[in-house]
Amino acid sequence: MKRIALFIGSMSVATAGFCGVGQYSDSTVCYIYKQDKLQKKLNCQYDVVEGASMSYAFRQASYTLPGFGKMATSNSANYNDSGDVTGWTTTVNDEPAIIRYRLPTNQRIVSEAYAQSGKEILTCYVSKKSKWEICAEQ
């Protein structure tokens, strides 16, 4: 994946510990679903900002979708001192969402265990409210 811009910095040794932030942009293939039905497969552009510290991690991506406008996804996690996740937030266009996975060949939904196996998958963000879903090859 070609990364146009990469910025890593912001180290803090105070209470938060190490903090890093990265930004990059690229193009890929996006799949747009509405209530589990494929609406469009298209080439899209995306911009990502991600970062982490000892107690917090986040990833925000904004997709430019010709004919659909923009879709923004985000996920963030809070961690306690033991490194356990204490809270998780995922959104699509600021609506509560879930993350799920699909096969890149036929877009069939697969389990998280399959996704963690190292095989190629599409990561998808599904709005709980509007049922819009965006999947991207990355």
GROMACS .gro file of C-alpha atoms in nm:
model
  138
    1MET     CA    1   0.000   0.000   0.000
    2LYS     CA    2   0.142   0.334  -0.103
    3ARG     CA    3   0.136   0.586   0.177
    4ILE     CA    4   0.151   0.945   0.062
    5ALA     CA    5   0.213   1.104   0.398
    6LEU     CA    6   0.337   0.950   0.720
    7PHE     CA    7   0.386   1.140   1.038
    8ILE     CA    8   0.501   0.975   1.357
    9GLY     CA    9   0.576   1.188   1.656
   10SER     CA   10   0.455   1.330   1.979
   11MET     CA   11   0.639   1.133   2.245
   12SER     CA   12   0.533   1.189   2.601
   13VAL     CA   13   0.680   1.014   2.900
   14ALA     CA   14   0.439   1.171   3.145
   15THR     CA   15   0.140   0.976   3.270
   16ALA     CA   16   0.019   0.874   2.925
   17GLY     CA   17   0.350   0.715   2.821
   18PHE     CA   18   0.442   0.682   2.453
   19CYS     CA   19   0.208   0.851   2.208
   20GLY     CA   20   0.230   0.816   1.831
   21VAL     CA   21   0.017   0.956   1.551
   22GLY     CA   22   0.019   0.860   1.184
   23GLN     CA   23  -0.156   1.004   0.880
   24TYR     CA   24  -0.176   0.864   0.529
   25SER     CA   25  -0.388   0.876   0.215
   26ASP     CA   26  -0.434   0.631  -0.069
   27SER     CA   27  -0.683   0.486  -0.315
   28THR     CA   28  -0.848   0.146  -0.303
   29VAL     CA   29  -1.162  -0.043  -0.398
   30CYS     CA   30  -1.466   0.020  -0.175
   31TYR     CA   31  -1.787  -0.178  -0.143
   32ILE     CA   32  -2.101   0.004  -0.028
   33TYR     CA   33  -2.387  -0.197   0.119
   34LYS     CA   34  -2.729  -0.092   0.244
   35GLN     CA   35  -2.907  -0.343   0.469
   36ASP     CA   36  -2.668  -0.618   0.356
   37LYS     CA   37  -2.724  -0.561  -0.019
   38LEU     CA   38  -2.433  -0.449  -0.236
   39GLN     CA   39  -2.513  -0.103  -0.375
   40LYS     CA   40  -2.187  -0.030  -0.553
   41LYS     CA   41  -1.828  -0.143  -0.595
   42LEU     CA   42  -1.610   0.155  -0.685
   43ASN     CA   43  -1.264   0.304  -0.674
   44CYS     CA   44  -1.233   0.540  -0.381
   45GLN     CA   45  -0.984   0.764  -0.203
   46TYR     CA   46  -0.928   0.755   0.171
   47ASP     CA   47  -0.749   0.957   0.437
   48VAL     CA   48  -0.654   0.794   0.767
   49VAL     CA   49  -0.539   0.930   1.102
   50GLU     CA   50  -0.442   0.681   1.371
   51GLY     CA   51  -0.263   0.695   1.700
   52ALA     CA   52  -0.208   0.535   2.036
   53SER     CA   53  -0.083   0.585   2.387
   54MET     CA   54  -0.071   0.349   2.682
   55SER     CA   55  -0.438   0.413   2.767
   56TYR     CA   56  -0.603   0.500   2.433
   57ALA     CA   57  -0.592   0.401   2.064
   58PHE     CA   58  -0.789   0.535   1.769
   59ARG     CA   59  -0.827   0.511   1.392
   60GLN     CA   60  -1.034   0.750   1.180
   61ALA     CA   61  -1.080   0.707   0.805
   62SER     CA   62  -1.263   0.932   0.563
   63TYR     CA   63  -1.360   0.778   0.226
   64THR     CA   64  -1.440   0.983  -0.085
   65LEU     CA   65  -1.691   0.777  -0.283
   66PRO     CA   66  -1.775   0.900  -0.634
   67GLY     CA   67  -2.154   0.918  -0.664
   68PHE     CA   68  -2.204   0.865  -0.287
   69GLY     CA   69  -2.016   1.156  -0.131
   70LYS     CA   70  -1.811   1.083   0.180
   71MET     CA   71  -1.826   0.822   0.454
   72ALA     CA   72  -1.630   0.850   0.775
   73THR     CA   73  -1.542   0.559   1.001
   74SER     CA   74  -1.379   0.559   1.340
   75ASN     CA   75  -1.293   0.321   1.616
   76SER     CA   76  -1.125   0.385   1.948
   77ALA     CA   77  -1.040   0.186   2.258
   78ASN     CA   78  -0.959   0.276   2.617
   79TYR     CA   79  -0.718   0.061   2.817
   80ASN     CA   80  -0.656   0.020   3.190
   81ASP     CA   81  -0.313  -0.007   3.355
   82SER     CA   82  -0.307  -0.384   3.289
   83GLY     CA   83  -0.357  -0.328   2.915
   84ASP     CA   84  -0.713  -0.464   2.914
   85VAL     CA   85  -0.973  -0.290   2.695
   86THR     CA   86  -1.219  -0.103   2.917
   87GLY     CA   87  -1.428   0.057   2.643
   88TRP     CA   88  -1.461   0.045   2.266
   89THR     CA   89  -1.638   0.289   2.031
   90THR     CA   90  -1.702   0.237   1.658
   91THR     CA   91  -1.893   0.472   1.425
   92VAL     CA   92  -1.993   0.524   1.061
   93ASN     CA   93  -2.079   0.887   0.987
   94ASP     CA   94  -2.100   0.948   1.362
   95GLU     CA   95  -2.361   0.673   1.410
   96PRO     CA   96  -2.287   0.376   1.640
   97ALA     CA   97  -2.149   0.090   1.433
   98ILE     CA   98  -1.993  -0.253   1.441
   99ILE     CA   99  -1.693  -0.396   1.258
  100ARG     CA  100  -1.731  -0.716   1.061
  101TYR     CA  101  -1.534  -0.895   0.792
  102ARG     CA  102  -1.601  -1.018   0.440
  103LEU     CA  103  -1.411  -1.227   0.187
  104PRO     CA  104  -1.259  -1.016  -0.094
  105THR     CA  105  -1.355  -1.274  -0.359
  106ASN     CA  106  -1.732  -1.297  -0.304
  107GLN     CA  107  -1.792  -1.051  -0.012
  108ARG     CA  108  -1.938  -1.331   0.205
  109ILE     CA  109  -1.936  -1.243   0.578
  110VAL     CA  110  -1.676  -1.436   0.779
  111SER     CA  111  -1.612  -1.471   1.152
  112GLU     CA  112  -1.367  -1.266   1.353
  113ALA     CA  113  -1.167  -1.585   1.414
  114TYR     CA  114  -1.127  -1.627   1.037
  115ALA     CA  115  -1.027  -1.260   1.005
  116GLN     CA  116  -0.762  -1.305   1.276
  117SER     CA  117  -0.617  -1.610   1.097
  118GLY     CA  118  -0.406  -1.390   0.869
  119LYS     CA  119  -0.605  -1.466   0.555
  120GLU     CA  120  -0.704  -1.181   0.326
  121ILE     CA  121  -1.029  -1.012   0.430
  122LEU     CA  122  -1.222  -0.688   0.386
  123THR     CA  123  -1.277  -0.487   0.704
  124CYS     CA  124  -1.628  -0.345   0.707
  125TYR     CA  125  -1.799  -0.082   0.921
  126VAL     CA  126  -2.178  -0.121   0.958
  127SER     CA  127  -2.399   0.153   1.100
  128LYS     CA  128  -2.640   0.010   1.359
  129LYS     CA  129  -2.894   0.285   1.283
  130SER     CA  130  -2.900   0.343   0.907
  131LYS     CA  131  -2.754  -0.001   0.810
  132TRP     CA  132  -2.506   0.159   0.567
  133GLU     CA  133  -2.188  -0.048   0.541
  134ILE     CA  134  -1.854   0.037   0.388
  135CYS     CA  135  -1.587  -0.221   0.317
  136ALA     CA  136  -1.246  -0.139   0.176
  137GLU     CA  137  -0.954  -0.332   0.031
  138GLN     CA  138  -0.653  -0.214   0.229
   0.00000   0.00000   0.00000
